[in-house]
Short mmCIF file of C-alpha atoms in Angstrom, two decimals:
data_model
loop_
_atom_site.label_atom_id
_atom_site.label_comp_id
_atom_site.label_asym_id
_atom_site.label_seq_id
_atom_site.Cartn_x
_atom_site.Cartn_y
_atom_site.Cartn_z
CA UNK A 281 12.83 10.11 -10.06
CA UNK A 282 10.96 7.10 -11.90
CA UNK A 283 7.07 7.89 -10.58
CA UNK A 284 4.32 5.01 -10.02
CA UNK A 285 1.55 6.77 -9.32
CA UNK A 286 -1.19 4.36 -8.19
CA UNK A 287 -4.63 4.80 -6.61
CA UNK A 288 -4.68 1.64 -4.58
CA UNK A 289 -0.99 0.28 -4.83
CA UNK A 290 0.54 -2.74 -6.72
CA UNK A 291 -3.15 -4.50 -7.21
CA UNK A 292 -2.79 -6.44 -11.02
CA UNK A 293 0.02 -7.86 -12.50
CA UNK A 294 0.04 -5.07 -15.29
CA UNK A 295 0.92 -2.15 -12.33
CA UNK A 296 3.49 -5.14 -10.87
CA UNK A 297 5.15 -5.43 -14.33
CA UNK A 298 5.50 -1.99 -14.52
CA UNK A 299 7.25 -1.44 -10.93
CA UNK A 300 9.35 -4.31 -11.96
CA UNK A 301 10.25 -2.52 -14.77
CA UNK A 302 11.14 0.60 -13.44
CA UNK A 303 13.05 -0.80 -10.80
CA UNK A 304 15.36 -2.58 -13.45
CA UNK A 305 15.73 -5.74 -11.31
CA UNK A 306 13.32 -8.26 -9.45
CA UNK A 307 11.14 -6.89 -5.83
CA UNK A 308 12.90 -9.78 -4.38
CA UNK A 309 16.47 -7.87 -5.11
CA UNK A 310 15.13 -4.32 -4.51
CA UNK A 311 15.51 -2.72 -1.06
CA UNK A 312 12.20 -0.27 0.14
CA UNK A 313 11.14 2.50 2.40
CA UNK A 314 7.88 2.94 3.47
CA UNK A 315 6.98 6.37 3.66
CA UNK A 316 3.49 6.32 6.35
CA UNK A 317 3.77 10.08 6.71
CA UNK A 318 0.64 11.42 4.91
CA UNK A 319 -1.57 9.43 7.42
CA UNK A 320 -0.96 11.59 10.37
CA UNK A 321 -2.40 14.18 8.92
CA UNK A 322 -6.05 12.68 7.74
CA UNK A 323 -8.91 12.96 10.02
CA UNK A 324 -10.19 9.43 9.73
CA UNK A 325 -6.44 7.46 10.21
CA UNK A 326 -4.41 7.05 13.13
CA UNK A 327 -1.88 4.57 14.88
CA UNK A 328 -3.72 1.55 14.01
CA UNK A 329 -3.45 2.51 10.35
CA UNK A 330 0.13 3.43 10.50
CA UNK A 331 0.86 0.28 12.07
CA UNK A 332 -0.98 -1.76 9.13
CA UNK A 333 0.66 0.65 6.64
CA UNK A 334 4.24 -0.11 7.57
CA UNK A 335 3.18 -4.13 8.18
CA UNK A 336 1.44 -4.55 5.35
CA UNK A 337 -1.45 -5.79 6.97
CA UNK A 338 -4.68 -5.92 4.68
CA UNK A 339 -5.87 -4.20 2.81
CA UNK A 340 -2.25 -2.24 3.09
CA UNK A 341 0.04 -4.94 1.00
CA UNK A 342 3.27 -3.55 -0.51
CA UNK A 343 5.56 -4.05 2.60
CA UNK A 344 4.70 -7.62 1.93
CA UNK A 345 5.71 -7.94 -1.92
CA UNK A 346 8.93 -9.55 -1.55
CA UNK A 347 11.31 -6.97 -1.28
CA UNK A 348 15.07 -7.86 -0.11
CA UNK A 349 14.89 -5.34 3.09
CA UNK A 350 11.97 -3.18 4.25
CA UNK A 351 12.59 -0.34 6.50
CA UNK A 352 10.37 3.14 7.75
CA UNK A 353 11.09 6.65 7.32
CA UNK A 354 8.99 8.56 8.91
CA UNK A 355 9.37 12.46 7.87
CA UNK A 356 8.42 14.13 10.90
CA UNK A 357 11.65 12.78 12.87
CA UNK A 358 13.97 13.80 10.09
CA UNK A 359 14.60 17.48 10.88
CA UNK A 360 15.63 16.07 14.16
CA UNK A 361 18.24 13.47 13.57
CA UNK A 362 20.66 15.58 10.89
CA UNK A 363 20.98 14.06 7.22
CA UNK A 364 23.95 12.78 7.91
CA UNK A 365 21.97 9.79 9.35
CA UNK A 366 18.74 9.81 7.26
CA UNK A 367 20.23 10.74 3.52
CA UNK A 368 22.15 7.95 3.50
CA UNK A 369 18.99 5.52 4.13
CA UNK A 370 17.47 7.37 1.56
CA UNK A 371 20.13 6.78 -1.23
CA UNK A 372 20.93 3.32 -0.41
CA UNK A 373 16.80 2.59 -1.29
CA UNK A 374 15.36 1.53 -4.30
CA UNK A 375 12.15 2.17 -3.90
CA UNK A 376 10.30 4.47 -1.78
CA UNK A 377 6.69 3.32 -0.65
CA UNK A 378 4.89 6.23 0.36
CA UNK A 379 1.72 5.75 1.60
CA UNK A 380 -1.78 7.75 1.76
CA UNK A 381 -3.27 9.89 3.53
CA UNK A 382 -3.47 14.02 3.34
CA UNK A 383 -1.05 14.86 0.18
CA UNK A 384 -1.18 18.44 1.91
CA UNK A 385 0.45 17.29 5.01
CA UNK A 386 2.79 15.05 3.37
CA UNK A 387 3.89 18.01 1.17
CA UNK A 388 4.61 19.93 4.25
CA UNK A 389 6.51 17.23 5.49
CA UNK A 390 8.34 16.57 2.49
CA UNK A 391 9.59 20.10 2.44
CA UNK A 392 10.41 20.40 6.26
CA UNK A 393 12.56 17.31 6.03
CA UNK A 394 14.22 18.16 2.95
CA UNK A 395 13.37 14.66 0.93
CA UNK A 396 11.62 17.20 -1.61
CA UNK A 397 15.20 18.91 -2.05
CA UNK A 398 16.78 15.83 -2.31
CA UNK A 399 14.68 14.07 -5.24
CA UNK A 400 16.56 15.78 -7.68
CA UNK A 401 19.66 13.50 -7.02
CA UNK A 402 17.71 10.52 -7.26
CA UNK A 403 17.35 9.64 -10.92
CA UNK A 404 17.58 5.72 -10.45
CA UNK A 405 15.02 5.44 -6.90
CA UNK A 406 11.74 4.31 -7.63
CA UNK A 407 8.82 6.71 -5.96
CA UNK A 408 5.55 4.46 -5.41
CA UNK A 409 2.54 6.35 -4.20
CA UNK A 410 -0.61 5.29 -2.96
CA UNK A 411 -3.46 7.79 -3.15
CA UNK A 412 -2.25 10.80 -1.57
CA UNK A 413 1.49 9.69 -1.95
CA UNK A 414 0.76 9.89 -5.33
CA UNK A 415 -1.12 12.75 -5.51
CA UNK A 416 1.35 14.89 -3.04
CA UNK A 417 3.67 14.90 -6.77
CA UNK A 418 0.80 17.44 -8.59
CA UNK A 419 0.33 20.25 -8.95
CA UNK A 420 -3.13 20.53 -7.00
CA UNK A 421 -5.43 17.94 -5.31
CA UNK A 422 -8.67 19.91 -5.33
CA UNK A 423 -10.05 21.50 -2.10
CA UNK A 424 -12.68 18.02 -1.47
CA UNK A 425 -8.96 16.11 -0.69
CA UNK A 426 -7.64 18.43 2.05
CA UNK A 427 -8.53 17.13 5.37
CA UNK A 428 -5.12 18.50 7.57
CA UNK A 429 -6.74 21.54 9.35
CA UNK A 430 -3.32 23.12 9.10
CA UNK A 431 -3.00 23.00 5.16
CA UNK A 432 -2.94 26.92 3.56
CA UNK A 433 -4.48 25.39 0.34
CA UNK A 434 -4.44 22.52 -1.70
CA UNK A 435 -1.60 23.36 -3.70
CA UNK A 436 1.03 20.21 -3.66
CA UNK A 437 4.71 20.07 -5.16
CA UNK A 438 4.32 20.04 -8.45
CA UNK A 439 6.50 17.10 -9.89
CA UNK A 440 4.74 16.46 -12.26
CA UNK A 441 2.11 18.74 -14.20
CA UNK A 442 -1.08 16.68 -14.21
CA UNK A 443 -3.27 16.12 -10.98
CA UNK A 444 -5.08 12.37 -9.68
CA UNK A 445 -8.60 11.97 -8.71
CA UNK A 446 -8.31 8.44 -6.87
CA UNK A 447 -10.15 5.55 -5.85
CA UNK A 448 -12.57 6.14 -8.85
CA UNK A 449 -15.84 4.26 -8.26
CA UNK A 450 -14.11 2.42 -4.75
CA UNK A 451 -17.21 0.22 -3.01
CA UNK A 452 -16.52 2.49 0.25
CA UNK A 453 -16.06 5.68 -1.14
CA UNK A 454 -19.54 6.25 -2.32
CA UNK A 455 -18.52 10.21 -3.92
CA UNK A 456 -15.75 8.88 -5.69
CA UNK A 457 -17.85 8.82 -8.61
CA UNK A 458 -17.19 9.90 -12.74
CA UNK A 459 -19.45 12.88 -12.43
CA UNK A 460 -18.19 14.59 -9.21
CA UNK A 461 -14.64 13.60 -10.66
CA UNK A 462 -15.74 15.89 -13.64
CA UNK A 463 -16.65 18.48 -11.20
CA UNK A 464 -13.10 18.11 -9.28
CA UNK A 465 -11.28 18.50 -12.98
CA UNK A 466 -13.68 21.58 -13.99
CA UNK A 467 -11.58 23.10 -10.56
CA UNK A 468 -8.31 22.57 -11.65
CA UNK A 469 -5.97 24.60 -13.61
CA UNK A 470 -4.49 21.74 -16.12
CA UNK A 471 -4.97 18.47 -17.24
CA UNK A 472 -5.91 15.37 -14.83
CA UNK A 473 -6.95 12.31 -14.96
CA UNK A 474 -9.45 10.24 -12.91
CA UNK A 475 -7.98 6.39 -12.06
CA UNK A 476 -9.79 3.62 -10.22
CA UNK A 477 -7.59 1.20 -8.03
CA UNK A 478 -6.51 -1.35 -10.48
CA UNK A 479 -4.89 1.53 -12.37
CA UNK A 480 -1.68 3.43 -11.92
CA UNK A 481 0.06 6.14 -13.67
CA UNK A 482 4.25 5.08 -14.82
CA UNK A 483 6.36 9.02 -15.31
CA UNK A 484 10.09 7.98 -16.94
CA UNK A 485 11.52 11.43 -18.15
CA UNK A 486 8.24 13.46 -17.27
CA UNK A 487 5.80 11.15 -19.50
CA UNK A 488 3.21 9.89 -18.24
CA UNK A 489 2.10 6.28 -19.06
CA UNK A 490 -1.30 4.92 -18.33
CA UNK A 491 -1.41 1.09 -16.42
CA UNK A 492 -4.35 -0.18 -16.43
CA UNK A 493 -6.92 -3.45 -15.65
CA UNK A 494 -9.77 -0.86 -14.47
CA UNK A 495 -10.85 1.82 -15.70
CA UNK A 496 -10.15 5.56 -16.16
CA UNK A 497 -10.58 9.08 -17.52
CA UNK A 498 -8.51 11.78 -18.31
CA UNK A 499 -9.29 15.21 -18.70
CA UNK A 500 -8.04 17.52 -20.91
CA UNK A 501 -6.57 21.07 -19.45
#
């Protein structure tokens, strides 16, 4: 898949370019998913956050860039339904919006669904995290991110083979500072890199590209 890894979603013009970029055609003739999954499974979201996920309702925005159709997939119903319904809504997309949350949970999901087996045979769809749907495509999100009670470790799919410390410096997210996001890469096994939200990561053919109007650091394996 074409990967926009973001921290805080399409925020700058420079992160919007790039989307527009990968998509290969304007928002306003791209059809989206939103993906609200991974917020089920954080301690601090809930229904009210879903709802504003999927709405776009501030400060959650990318429902509300202009794209040509916006619909929901929610992972946990999948298994249900059969793919004969769901893989089709999934291939006719563009883009897939997928939200933050727990990137443990979400990976779960991902796998119990079976949208994990079917990214292979997606080379053209656009994958647009936020946060923990960006982080769920590591390798590893570092024990401090796991907040599903359920999760066996903090091991994630693996996509790609760098891992995301997010919301670098954010006003409400006091920790979220350079020198505990040293500490965080000192814990992983393999490079990472440290983004703020005006800063995204673009992966075409497994490189990764930095985006940036904010600041960031990467780390070095």
């Amino acid at each position: 898949m074409r990967l926009l890894l973001t921290s805080g979603g399409i925020t700058n013009p420079s992160i919007n370019d790039a989307l527009v970029e990968l998509l290969g055609k304007p928002i306003s003739e791209a059809h989206a998913l939103c993906i609200p999954t991974a917020m089920w499974g954080h301690s601090m979201l809930g229904p009210v956050a879903v709802r504003g996920s999927v709405t776009g309702e501030p400060p959650w925005h990318m429902p509300r860039l202009g794209w040509a159709s916006v619909g929901v997939l929610e992972l946990t119903a999948l298994p249900t339904i059969g793919e004969e319904r769901w893989v089709p809504w999934v291939r006719e997309a563009d883009v897939l919006l997928v939200d933050g949350g727990d990137a443990t949970y979400l990976c779960h999901w991902m796998r119990e669904s079976g949208l994990y087996d079917l990214l292979p045979s997606l080379p053209d769809t656009v994958w647009v995290g936020v946060s923990a749907g960006s982080m769920v495509m590591t390798p590893r999100i570092g024990d401090d991110f796991v907040s599903w009670a359920a999760a066996p470790d903090d091991r994630t799919l693996g996509v790609v083979d760098f891992s995301i410390y997010p919301h670098l410096d954010h006003e409400s997210m006091p920790d979220n500072t350079l020198a505990n996001a040293e500490t965080w890469a000192a814990g992983i096994d393999g490079p990472t890199y440290a983004i703020d939200d005006q800063t995204a990561i673009q992966v075409t053919n497994g490189t990764p590209k930095i985006i940036s109007e904010g600041h960031w650091k990467a780390f070095p394996a």
